[in-house]
C-alpha positions as a LaTeX table, in Angstrom:
\begin{tabular}{lrrr}
\hline
Residue & $x$ (\AA) & $y$ (\AA) & $z$ (\AA) \\
\hline
Met1 & 34.52 & $-52.84$ & $-70.27$ \\
Tyr2 & 32.84 & $-53.95$ & $-73.47$ \\
Arg3 & 29.38 & $-52.57$ & $-72.64$ \\
Val4 & 30.18 & $-48.88$ & $-72.49$ \\
Leu5 & 27.46 & $-48.14$ & $-75.07$ \\
Ala6 & 24.80 & $-49.79$ & $-72.93$ \\
His7 & 26.04 & $-48.04$ & $-69.79$ \\
His8 & 25.89 & $-44.69$ & $-71.57$ \\
Lys9 & 22.36 & $-45.30$ & $-72.87$ \\
Asn10 & 21.14 & $-46.45$ & $-69.45$ \\
Glu11 & 22.70 & $-43.49$ & $-67.66$ \\
Tyr12 & 21.75 & $-40.66$ & $-70.01$ \\
Gly13 & 18.90 & $-42.03$ & $-72.10$ \\
Glu14 & 20.74 & $-41.33$ & $-75.36$ \\
Glu15 & 23.25 & $-42.93$ & $-77.69$ \\
Ala16 & 26.93 & $-42.05$ & $-77.48$ \\
Glu17 & 28.31 & $-40.09$ & $-80.42$ \\
Ile18 & 31.77 & $-41.59$ & $-80.13$ \\
Ile19 & 33.53 & $-44.43$ & $-78.32$ \\
Val20 & 37.29 & $-44.40$ & $-77.71$ \\
Asp21 & 39.47 & $-47.30$ & $-76.64$ \\
Val22 & 42.48 & $-46.32$ & $-74.52$ \\
Pro23 & 44.79 & $-49.29$ & $-73.87$ \\
Gly24 & 46.53 & $-49.71$ & $-70.55$ \\
Val25 & 50.16 & $-48.53$ & $-70.50$ \\
Val26 & 52.71 & $-51.10$ & $-69.32$ \\
Thr27 & 56.32 & $-50.42$ & $-68.32$ \\
Leu28 & 58.20 & $-53.71$ & $-68.59$ \\
Leu29 & 61.50 & $-52.18$ & $-67.46$ \\
Gly30 & 62.38 & $-48.61$ & $-66.57$ \\
Ala31 & 59.58 & $-47.52$ & $-64.23$ \\
Tyr32 & 62.14 & $-45.52$ & $-62.21$ \\
Ser33 & 64.27 & $-44.41$ & $-65.16$ \\
Asp34 & 62.69 & $-40.94$ & $-65.19$ \\
Phe35 & 64.76 & $-40.20$ & $-62.08$ \\
Cys36 & 68.01 & $-40.60$ & $-64.04$ \\
Ser37 & 66.76 & $-39.70$ & $-67.56$ \\
Gly38 & 67.50 & $-43.28$ & $-68.52$ \\
His39 & 65.74 & $-45.85$ & $-70.70$ \\
Ala40 & 62.45 & $-47.74$ & $-70.56$ \\
Ile41 & 60.69 & $-50.55$ & $-72.41$ \\
Met42 & 56.98 & $-49.85$ & $-72.83$ \\
Cys43 & 53.91 & $-51.43$ & $-74.42$ \\
Thr44 & 50.13 & $-51.40$ & $-74.06$ \\
Ser45 & 47.56 & $-53.93$ & $-72.90$ \\
Thr46 & 43.85 & $-54.54$ & $-73.36$ \\
Gln47 & 43.27 & $-53.69$ & $-69.68$ \\
Gly48 & 42.59 & $-50.00$ & $-70.29$ \\
Leu49 & 39.67 & $-47.56$ & $-70.56$ \\
Arg50 & 36.69 & $-47.08$ & $-72.82$ \\
Leu51 & 35.10 & $-43.67$ & $-73.10$ \\
Ala52 & 31.64 & $-42.90$ & $-74.50$ \\
Ile53 & 30.68 & $-39.27$ & $-75.14$ \\
Ser54 & 27.63 & $-37.34$ & $-76.30$ \\
Arg55 & 27.13 & $-33.58$ & $-76.42$ \\
Arg56 & 24.66 & $-31.56$ & $-74.36$ \\
Ser57 & 22.87 & $-28.30$ & $-75.14$ \\
Asp58 & 24.12 & $-26.56$ & $-71.97$ \\
Asn59 & 27.54 & $-26.08$ & $-70.35$ \\
Thr60 & 27.25 & $-28.92$ & $-67.82$ \\
Val61 & 29.59 & $-31.91$ & $-67.95$ \\
Arg62 & 28.28 & $-35.10$ & $-66.37$ \\
Val63 & 30.60 & $-38.07$ & $-65.90$ \\
Tyr64 & 29.59 & $-41.62$ & $-64.98$ \\
Asn65 & 32.49 & $-43.85$ & $-63.98$ \\
His66 & 30.80 & $-47.23$ & $-64.19$ \\
Thr67 & 33.84 & $-49.21$ & $-63.05$ \\
Ile68 & 34.03 & $-47.56$ & $-59.64$ \\
Gln69 & 30.33 & $-46.64$ & $-59.57$ \\
Asp70 & 30.89 & $-42.92$ & $-59.11$ \\
Arg71 & 29.17 & $-39.92$ & $-60.67$ \\
Lys72 & 30.50 & $-36.37$ & $-60.98$ \\
Arg73 & 29.38 & $-33.16$ & $-62.66$ \\
Phe74 & 30.86 & $-29.71$ & $-63.22$ \\
Gln75 & 30.14 & $-26.49$ & $-65.09$ \\
Leu76 & 32.41 & $-25.25$ & $-67.86$ \\
Ser77 & 32.03 & $-21.65$ & $-66.70$ \\
Gly78 & 34.44 & $-20.88$ & $-63.87$ \\
Leu79 & 35.96 & $-24.35$ & $-64.14$ \\
Lys80 & 38.99 & $-25.13$ & $-61.97$ \\
Cys81 & 40.66 & $-28.16$ & $-60.44$ \\
Lys82 & 40.53 & $-28.72$ & $-56.69$ \\
Ala83 & 42.94 & $-30.48$ & $-54.37$ \\
Asp84 & 40.35 & $-33.13$ & $-53.50$ \\
Asp85 & 39.19 & $-33.81$ & $-57.08$ \\
Arg86 & 40.75 & $-37.29$ & $-57.26$ \\
Trp87 & 39.96 & $-38.99$ & $-60.61$ \\
Ile88 & 37.69 & $-36.23$ & $-61.93$ \\
Gly89 & 40.64 & $-33.81$ & $-61.79$ \\
Ala90 & 42.17 & $-35.58$ & $-64.79$ \\
Ile91 & 39.04 & $-34.89$ & $-66.86$ \\
Lys92 & 38.74 & $-31.29$ & $-65.70$ \\
Ala93 & 42.38 & $-30.73$ & $-66.72$ \\
Val94 & 41.66 & $-31.77$ & $-70.33$ \\
Phe95 & 38.74 & $-29.34$ & $-70.54$ \\
Leu96 & 40.84 & $-26.55$ & $-68.99$ \\
Ser97 & 43.71 & $-27.15$ & $-71.44$ \\
Leu98 & 41.39 & $-26.92$ & $-74.43$ \\
Leu99 & 39.56 & $-23.87$ & $-73.07$ \\
His100 & 42.94 & $-22.19$ & $-72.52$ \\
Asp101 & 43.73 & $-22.93$ & $-76.18$ \\
Gly102 & 40.56 & $-21.09$ & $-77.22$ \\
Val103 & 38.46 & $-24.14$ & $-78.08$ \\
Gln104 & 34.70 & $-23.64$ & $-77.65$ \\
Leu105 & 33.48 & $-26.67$ & $-75.73$ \\
Pro106 & 29.84 & $-27.72$ & $-75.25$ \\
Gly107 & 28.53 & $-29.55$ & $-72.20$ \\
Met108 & 28.89 & $-33.31$ & $-72.42$ \\
Asn109 & 27.65 & $-36.61$ & $-71.07$ \\
Ile110 & 30.55 & $-38.99$ & $-70.50$ \\
Ser111 & 30.74 & $-42.67$ & $-69.54$ \\
Ile112 & 33.91 & $-44.47$ & $-68.47$ \\
Thr113 & 34.61 & $-48.18$ & $-68.03$ \\
Gly114 & 37.77 & $-50.26$ & $-67.69$ \\
Arg115 & 40.56 & $-51.42$ & $-65.40$ \\
Thr116 & 42.55 & $-48.18$ & $-65.71$ \\
Ala117 & 39.79 & $-46.53$ & $-63.67$ \\
His118 & 41.35 & $-48.35$ & $-60.69$ \\
Ser119 & 44.88 & $-47.15$ & $-61.54$ \\
Asp120 & 46.89 & $-44.55$ & $-59.70$ \\
Tyr121 & 45.78 & $-41.06$ & $-60.67$ \\
Asp122 & 48.93 & $-40.28$ & $-62.66$ \\
Thr123 & 48.41 & $-43.30$ & $-64.93$ \\
Leu124 & 44.70 & $-42.51$ & $-65.22$ \\
Ser125 & 45.50 & $-38.92$ & $-66.19$ \\
Ala126 & 47.59 & $-39.93$ & $-69.20$ \\
Ser127 & 44.85 & $-42.28$ & $-70.42$ \\
Val128 & 42.13 & $-39.67$ & $-69.93$ \\
Ala129 & 44.14 & $-36.99$ & $-71.75$ \\
Ala130 & 44.82 & $-39.23$ & $-74.75$ \\
Gly131 & 41.27 & $-40.59$ & $-74.96$ \\
Phe132 & 39.42 & $-37.31$ & $-74.61$ \\
Leu133 & 41.65 & $-35.45$ & $-77.07$ \\
Ile134 & 41.16 & $-38.14$ & $-79.72$ \\
Ala135 & 37.39 & $-37.99$ & $-79.11$ \\
Phe136 & 37.08 & $-34.20$ & $-79.08$ \\
Asn137 & 39.26 & $-33.87$ & $-82.15$ \\
Glu138 & 36.83 & $-36.12$ & $-84.01$ \\
Ile139 & 33.40 & $-34.91$ & $-82.87$ \\
Leu140 & 34.30 & $-31.20$ & $-82.67$ \\
Lys141 & 36.32 & $-31.24$ & $-85.93$ \\
Leu142 & 39.33 & $-29.55$ & $-84.29$ \\
Asn143 & 41.82 & $-30.76$ & $-86.93$ \\
Leu144 & 44.52 & $-31.25$ & $-84.31$ \\
Ser145 & 47.69 & $-33.07$ & $-85.32$ \\
Val146 & 49.25 & $-35.68$ & $-83.03$ \\
Ser147 & 51.84 & $-33.06$ & $-82.07$ \\
Asp148 & 49.04 & $-30.63$ & $-81.16$ \\
Met149 & 47.33 & $-33.26$ & $-79.03$ \\
Leu150 & 50.58 & $-34.16$ & $-77.28$ \\
Arg151 & 51.21 & $-30.50$ & $-76.48$ \\
Ile152 & 47.69 & $-29.94$ & $-75.15$ \\
Ala153 & 47.73 & $-33.20$ & $-73.21$ \\
His154 & 51.05 & $-32.41$ & $-71.58$ \\
Ser155 & 49.72 & $-29.00$ & $-70.52$ \\
Cys156 & 47.10 & $-30.84$ & $-68.44$ \\
Asn157 & 49.81 & $-31.24$ & $-65.81$ \\
Leu158 & 49.60 & $-27.48$ & $-65.24$ \\
Tyr159 & 46.01 & $-27.71$ & $-64.04$ \\
Ser160 & 45.85 & $-30.92$ & $-62.03$ \\
Asn161 & 47.64 & $-32.41$ & $-59.04$ \\
Asn162 & 47.98 & $-35.60$ & $-61.09$ \\
Gln163 & 51.30 & $-35.52$ & $-62.97$ \\
Phe164 & 51.54 & $-38.14$ & $-65.69$ \\
Arg165 & 54.71 & $-39.20$ & $-67.47$ \\
Leu166 & 55.23 & $-37.94$ & $-71.00$ \\
Arg167 & 56.38 & $-41.39$ & $-72.12$ \\
Asp168 & 53.03 & $-42.90$ & $-71.06$ \\
Leu169 & 51.27 & $-40.39$ & $-73.27$ \\
Leu170 & 53.66 & $-40.91$ & $-76.19$ \\
Thr171 & 53.22 & $-44.67$ & $-75.97$ \\
Leu172 & 49.45 & $-44.33$ & $-76.38$ \\
Phe173 & 49.85 & $-42.24$ & $-79.53$ \\
Ile174 & 52.75 & $-43.95$ & $-81.32$ \\
Ile175 & 52.57 & $-47.67$ & $-80.61$ \\
Arg176 & 51.05 & $-50.28$ & $-82.91$ \\
Arg177 & 49.67 & $-53.74$ & $-82.23$ \\
Gln178 & 52.28 & $-56.36$ & $-81.24$ \\
Glu179 & 54.95 & $-53.71$ & $-80.66$ \\
Leu180 & 57.24 & $-52.72$ & $-77.83$ \\
Val181 & 58.77 & $-49.25$ & $-77.68$ \\
Phe182 & 62.17 & $-48.37$ & $-76.22$ \\
Phe183 & 62.50 & $-44.81$ & $-74.91$ \\
Asp184 & 65.59 & $-42.74$ & $-74.29$ \\
Ile185 & 64.02 & $-40.51$ & $-71.64$ \\
Glu186 & 66.77 & $-37.90$ & $-71.91$ \\
Ser187 & 65.91 & $-37.06$ & $-75.53$ \\
Tyr188 & 62.56 & $-38.87$ & $-75.93$ \\
Asp189 & 63.95 & $-40.58$ & $-78.99$ \\
Tyr190 & 62.38 & $-44.00$ & $-79.34$ \\
Lys191 & 62.62 & $-47.26$ & $-81.25$ \\
Thr192 & 59.91 & $-49.84$ & $-81.83$ \\
Leu193 & 60.10 & $-53.60$ & $-82.24$ \\
Ser194 & 57.36 & $-55.76$ & $-83.75$ \\
Asn195 & 56.61 & $-59.30$ & $-82.53$ \\
Pro196 & 59.33 & $-59.03$ & $-79.88$ \\
Phe197 & 58.93 & $-62.33$ & $-78.04$ \\
Asp198 & 60.24 & $-65.74$ & $-79.07$ \\
Glu199 & 57.58 & $-67.61$ & $-81.07$ \\
Asn200 & 58.13 & $-70.73$ & $-78.95$ \\
Leu201 & 57.33 & $-68.87$ & $-75.73$ \\
Ser202 & 54.34 & $-67.00$ & $-74.35$ \\
Val203 & 53.98 & $-63.99$ & $-72.08$ \\
Tyr204 & 51.45 & $-63.89$ & $-69.26$ \\
Ile205 & 50.23 & $-61.31$ & $-66.78$ \\
Leu206 & 49.38 & $-62.62$ & $-63.33$ \\
Asp207 & 47.08 & $-60.32$ & $-61.38$ \\
Cys208 & 47.51 & $-60.98$ & $-57.65$ \\
Gly209 & 44.02 & $-59.67$ & $-56.90$ \\
Ile210 & 45.24 & $-57.75$ & $-53.85$ \\
Pro211 & 43.49 & $-54.55$ & $-52.76$ \\
Lys212 & 44.94 & $-51.38$ & $-54.22$ \\
Asn213 & 46.08 & $-50.03$ & $-50.86$ \\
Ile214 & 48.30 & $-53.02$ & $-49.96$ \\
Leu215 & 51.16 & $-51.80$ & $-52.14$ \\
Ser216 & 50.13 & $-48.49$ & $-53.69$ \\
Glu217 & 50.87 & $-46.30$ & $-50.66$ \\
Glu218 & 54.27 & $-47.92$ & $-50.18$ \\
Glu219 & 55.04 & $-47.63$ & $-53.91$ \\
Thr220 & 54.20 & $-43.92$ & $-53.85$ \\
Lys221 & 56.41 & $-43.40$ & $-50.79$ \\
Val222 & 59.34 & $-45.29$ & $-52.32$ \\
Lys223 & 59.07 & $-43.36$ & $-55.60$ \\
Glu224 & 59.11 & $-40.02$ & $-53.78$ \\
Glu225 & 62.12 & $-41.06$ & $-51.71$ \\
Thr226 & 63.89 & $-42.38$ & $-54.82$ \\
Lys227 & 63.30 & $-39.08$ & $-56.58$ \\
Gln228 & 64.86 & $-37.25$ & $-53.62$ \\
Ala229 & 67.78 & $-39.69$ & $-53.45$ \\
Met230 & 68.55 & $-39.14$ & $-57.13$ \\
Gln231 & 68.38 & $-35.37$ & $-56.63$ \\
Asn232 & 70.87 & $-35.70$ & $-53.77$ \\
Leu233 & 73.10 & $-37.79$ & $-56.01$ \\
Lys234 & 72.85 & $-35.18$ & $-58.76$ \\
Asn235 & 73.91 & $-32.48$ & $-56.30$ \\
Ala236 & 76.88 & $-34.59$ & $-55.21$ \\
Arg237 & 77.92 & $-35.56$ & $-58.76$ \\
Ala238 & 77.16 & $-32.46$ & $-60.81$ \\
Asp239 & 80.10 & $-33.38$ & $-63.08$ \\
Val240 & 78.34 & $-36.34$ & $-64.73$ \\
Lys241 & 74.97 & $-37.39$ & $-66.08$ \\
Leu242 & 73.10 & $-39.45$ & $-63.51$ \\
Arg243 & 72.50 & $-42.33$ & $-65.88$ \\
Asp244 & 76.24 & $-42.56$ & $-66.59$ \\
Ile245 & 77.14 & $-43.18$ & $-62.94$ \\
Val246 & 78.39 & $-46.74$ & $-62.45$ \\
Pro247 & 76.21 & $-48.35$ & $-59.75$ \\
Arg248 & 79.13 & $-49.97$ & $-57.93$ \\
Arg249 & 80.66 & $-46.52$ & $-57.37$ \\
Leu250 & 77.68 & $-45.40$ & $-55.30$ \\
Lys251 & 79.56 & $-46.58$ & $-52.21$ \\
Tyr252 & 81.69 & $-43.42$ & $-52.44$ \\
Gln253 & 78.57 & $-41.34$ & $-51.74$ \\
Arg254 & 78.09 & $-42.76$ & $-48.24$ \\
Gly255 & 77.70 & $-39.91$ & $-45.81$ \\
Leu256 & 76.19 & $-37.68$ & $-48.50$ \\
Ile257 & 73.23 & $-39.98$ & $-49.17$ \\
Ser258 & 71.47 & $-42.22$ & $-46.65$ \\
Glu259 & 71.85 & $-45.99$ & $-46.85$ \\
Glu260 & 68.22 & $-46.24$ & $-47.92$ \\
Gly261 & 68.79 & $-43.56$ & $-50.55$ \\
Leu262 & 71.81 & $-45.47$ & $-51.86$ \\
Arg263 & 69.67 & $-48.60$ & $-52.27$ \\
Tyr264 & 67.07 & $-46.64$ & $-54.19$ \\
Ala265 & 69.74 & $-45.03$ & $-56.36$ \\
Asn266 & 71.29 & $-48.43$ & $-57.02$ \\
Phe267 & 67.92 & $-49.76$ & $-58.18$ \\
Thr268 & 67.36 & $-46.78$ & $-60.49$ \\
Leu269 & 70.77 & $-46.98$ & $-62.14$ \\
Thr270 & 70.80 & $-50.76$ & $-62.51$ \\
Glu271 & 67.23 & $-50.79$ & $-63.84$ \\
Asn272 & 68.33 & $-48.39$ & $-66.56$ \\
Leu273 & 71.14 & $-50.78$ & $-67.51$ \\
Arg274 & 68.76 & $-53.75$ & $-67.41$ \\
Ala275 & 66.36 & $-51.99$ & $-69.76$ \\
Gln276 & 69.16 & $-51.52$ & $-72.28$ \\
Ser277 & 70.35 & $-55.12$ & $-71.88$ \\
Ala278 & 66.83 & $-56.50$ & $-72.22$ \\
Trp279 & 66.18 & $-54.46$ & $-75.36$ \\
Asp280 & 69.41 & $-55.74$ & $-76.92$ \\
Ala281 & 68.29 & $-59.28$ & $-76.05$ \\
Leu282 & 64.92 & $-58.74$ & $-77.75$ \\
Ile283 & 66.61 & $-57.34$ & $-80.85$ \\
Ser284 & 68.95 & $-60.35$ & $-81.04$ \\
Lys285 & 66.14 & $-62.84$ & $-80.25$ \\
Asp286 & 67.94 & $-64.06$ & $-77.12$ \\
Pro287 & 65.24 & $-65.14$ & $-74.63$ \\
Val288 & 67.79 & $-66.37$ & $-72.08$ \\
Lys289 & 69.47 & $-62.96$ & $-71.85$ \\
Phe290 & 66.07 & $-61.25$ & $-71.72$ \\
Ala291 & 64.90 & $-63.60$ & $-68.95$ \\
Lys292 & 68.09 & $-62.86$ & $-66.98$ \\
Ala293 & 67.31 & $-59.13$ & $-67.03$ \\
Ile294 & 63.71 & $-59.76$ & $-65.94$ \\
Asn295 & 64.72 & $-62.01$ & $-63.03$ \\
Glu296 & 67.39 & $-59.56$ & $-61.89$ \\
Gln297 & 64.71 & $-56.87$ & $-61.89$ \\
Gln298 & 62.57 & $-58.81$ & $-59.43$ \\
Glu299 & 65.56 & $-59.50$ & $-57.19$ \\
Ser300 & 66.33 & $-55.78$ & $-57.14$ \\
Ile301 & 62.71 & $-54.81$ & $-56.43$ \\
Ser302 & 62.85 & $-57.06$ & $-53.37$ \\
Ser303 & 66.35 & $-56.19$ & $-52.13$ \\
Asp304 & 66.78 & $-52.51$ & $-53.07$ \\
Leu305 & 63.22 & $-51.18$ & $-52.97$ \\
Glu306 & 61.93 & $-53.74$ & $-50.46$ \\
Leu307 & 58.58 & $-53.59$ & $-52.25$ \\
Ser308 & 56.66 & $-56.77$ & $-51.67$ \\
Ser309 & 53.93 & $-58.50$ & $-49.71$ \\
Pro310 & 53.38 & $-62.10$ & $-48.55$ \\
Glu311 & 50.98 & $-62.62$ & $-51.46$ \\
Ile312 & 53.45 & $-61.43$ & $-54.09$ \\
Asp313 & 56.37 & $-63.31$ & $-52.52$ \\
Trp314 & 54.33 & $-66.52$ & $-52.60$ \\
Leu315 & 53.38 & $-66.14$ & $-56.26$ \\
Ile316 & 56.87 & $-65.14$ & $-57.40$ \\
Lys317 & 58.33 & $-68.16$ & $-55.59$ \\
Arg318 & 55.78 & $-70.51$ & $-57.20$ \\
Asn319 & 56.62 & $-69.01$ & $-60.60$ \\
Leu320 & 60.34 & $-69.61$ & $-60.29$ \\
Glu321 & 59.84 & $-73.15$ & $-58.95$ \\
Asn322 & 58.15 & $-74.02$ & $-62.24$ \\
Pro323 & 60.70 & $-75.30$ & $-64.80$ \\
Lys324 & 58.46 & $-74.00$ & $-67.59$ \\
Val325 & 58.84 & $-70.40$ & $-66.35$ \\
Leu326 & 61.91 & $-68.53$ & $-67.60$ \\
Ala327 & 61.34 & $-65.21$ & $-65.87$ \\
Ser328 & 58.97 & $-63.37$ & $-63.56$ \\
Thr329 & 58.80 & $-59.87$ & $-62.10$ \\
Leu330 & 56.45 & $-57.18$ & $-60.87$ \\
Ile331 & 55.77 & $-54.59$ & $-63.56$ \\
Asp332 & 54.33 & $-51.08$ & $-63.60$ \\
Thr333 & 50.81 & $-50.87$ & $-65.05$ \\
Gly334 & 49.36 & $-48.30$ & $-62.66$ \\
Leu335 & 47.74 & $-51.18$ & $-60.76$ \\
Ser336 & 49.33 & $-52.97$ & $-57.79$ \\
Gly337 & 50.31 & $-56.62$ & $-57.91$ \\
Gln338 & 50.76 & $-57.20$ & $-61.66$ \\
Ile339 & 53.37 & $-59.89$ & $-62.40$ \\
Phe340 & 54.97 & $-60.43$ & $-65.82$ \\
Ile341 & 55.76 & $-64.06$ & $-66.67$ \\
Leu342 & 57.81 & $-65.37$ & $-69.61$ \\
Gly343 & 57.35 & $-69.10$ & $-70.08$ \\
Glu344 & 56.38 & $-72.00$ & $-72.26$ \\
Lys345 & 53.13 & $-72.07$ & $-74.19$ \\
Gly346 & 50.12 & $-73.54$ & $-72.41$ \\
Leu347 & 51.31 & $-72.38$ & $-69.01$ \\
Lys348 & 48.02 & $-70.71$ & $-68.18$ \\
Glu349 & 46.18 & $-74.01$ & $-67.78$ \\
Glu350 & 48.79 & $-75.27$ & $-65.31$ \\
Tyr351 & 48.14 & $-72.37$ & $-62.95$ \\
Arg352 & 44.59 & $-73.35$ & $-62.02$ \\
Asp353 & 45.59 & $-75.45$ & $-58.98$ \\
Lys354 & 48.22 & $-72.95$ & $-57.82$ \\
Leu355 & 45.77 & $-70.06$ & $-57.94$ \\
Asp356 & 43.16 & $-72.09$ & $-56.07$ \\
Glu357 & 45.78 & $-72.76$ & $-53.38$ \\
Tyr358 & 46.69 & $-69.06$ & $-53.32$ \\
Glu359 & 43.05 & $-68.13$ & $-52.77$ \\
Arg360 & 42.70 & $-70.64$ & $-49.92$ \\
Ile361 & 45.80 & $-69.24$ & $-48.19$ \\
Phe362 & 45.33 & $-65.50$ & $-48.72$ \\
Asp363 & 41.62 & $-65.17$ & $-49.52$ \\
Phe364 & 42.37 & $-63.12$ & $-52.66$ \\
His365 & 41.32 & $-64.21$ & $-56.14$ \\
Ala366 & 44.28 & $-64.11$ & $-58.53$ \\
Ser367 & 43.95 & $-64.48$ & $-62.30$ \\
Ile368 & 46.31 & $-65.14$ & $-65.17$ \\
Arg369 & 45.92 & $-64.19$ & $-68.81$ \\
Glu370 & 48.08 & $-64.53$ & $-71.88$ \\
Phe371 & 49.50 & $-61.16$ & $-72.81$ \\
Phe372 & 49.72 & $-59.69$ & $-76.30$ \\
Pro373 & 50.93 & $-56.09$ & $-76.75$ \\
Thr374 & 48.01 & $-54.16$ & $-78.20$ \\
Gly375 & 48.02 & $-50.92$ & $-80.18$ \\
Gly376 & 47.47 & $-47.26$ & $-79.36$ \\
Val377 & 44.47 & $-45.12$ & $-78.52$ \\
Arg378 & 41.76 & $-45.33$ & $-81.20$ \\
Ile379 & 38.14 & $-44.58$ & $-82.06$ \\
Leu380 & 35.92 & $-47.67$ & $-82.07$ \\
Arg381 & 33.12 & $-48.65$ & $-84.39$ \\
Asp382 & 29.79 & $-49.29$ & $-82.65$ \\
Asp383 & 30.03 & $-53.05$ & $-83.18$ \\
Glu384 & 33.44 & $-53.14$ & $-81.45$ \\
Ala385 & 32.13 & $-51.48$ & $-78.30$ \\
Leu386 & 29.18 & $-53.72$ & $-77.47$ \\
\hline
\end{tabular}
């Protein structure tokens, strides 16, 4: 990730004009809250993208995705997105949005590195939109405000099959280092909180190291079915906002919504409540209350969504057996198998033997890192991108 300049020079034989760092977007709680216009707690991580760009003298755009070792090219004249574009569709959509706005774009050489390149296409699309707009605004002197960039970025959804969440995009533009942001998805009002975690505790991200397809297809299926279940609930309860429905009263919708749909609806509504409770706990510096919300989230992921795998079950169980761990749950980063851990300081060193055992059992290499919320999308100096 840190050698995007070298990759660009090796690929195109020229220096990049600009390098942009796009952090990874993390949803701690509220990944399903869009389905009830509820609430979500968001932040960013260092596991994102880096983009390097230089201009060409023609109207060809060449893109080298070093992380997945893939190369694409397209012409600006007659540009359109295709159903089978995959990751390149996100980049085409940014160009199409700007061209539709009347911006004269030159051809470009583009290099991409970073973990977000492995993310689901919706997550990747938000990162690409934010990163390219920041870069183009600088090198093409477009004088776009943040509001302008948000508008243009959101219009990318019109051109691509990849539909990113507005809150992912907002997070990349508004958040600062060591901050969490709390969204009301109904109004898109938000609050931020600096240094949110107890100074006597640390936060870790445990990457299960499982292949993307182990959970991603099931996650996509469950999200689509949850969206439909919430639409059915909305049709049945047109008299009330979805997020105001008390979860325990879902039992009265039996017969109108399938049992599976009721489980998904229960998860969505209770997750919204957990996000609010967890935010209140962070504000009041109550790690026990925050940990309770996190642990309840994992229980609900397992029981309501039935999203898991033997690898994840094993790691979650080991986490909660450790008296130094307060809380542990799967979180939404756009990558499968990312586990949030709240625990005592120095916990990372204790995981070495457990992760070796995990690798012997499952033949996947897991890793753990201490987690610090990073800032928003930004242009890097050359010495930062080496």
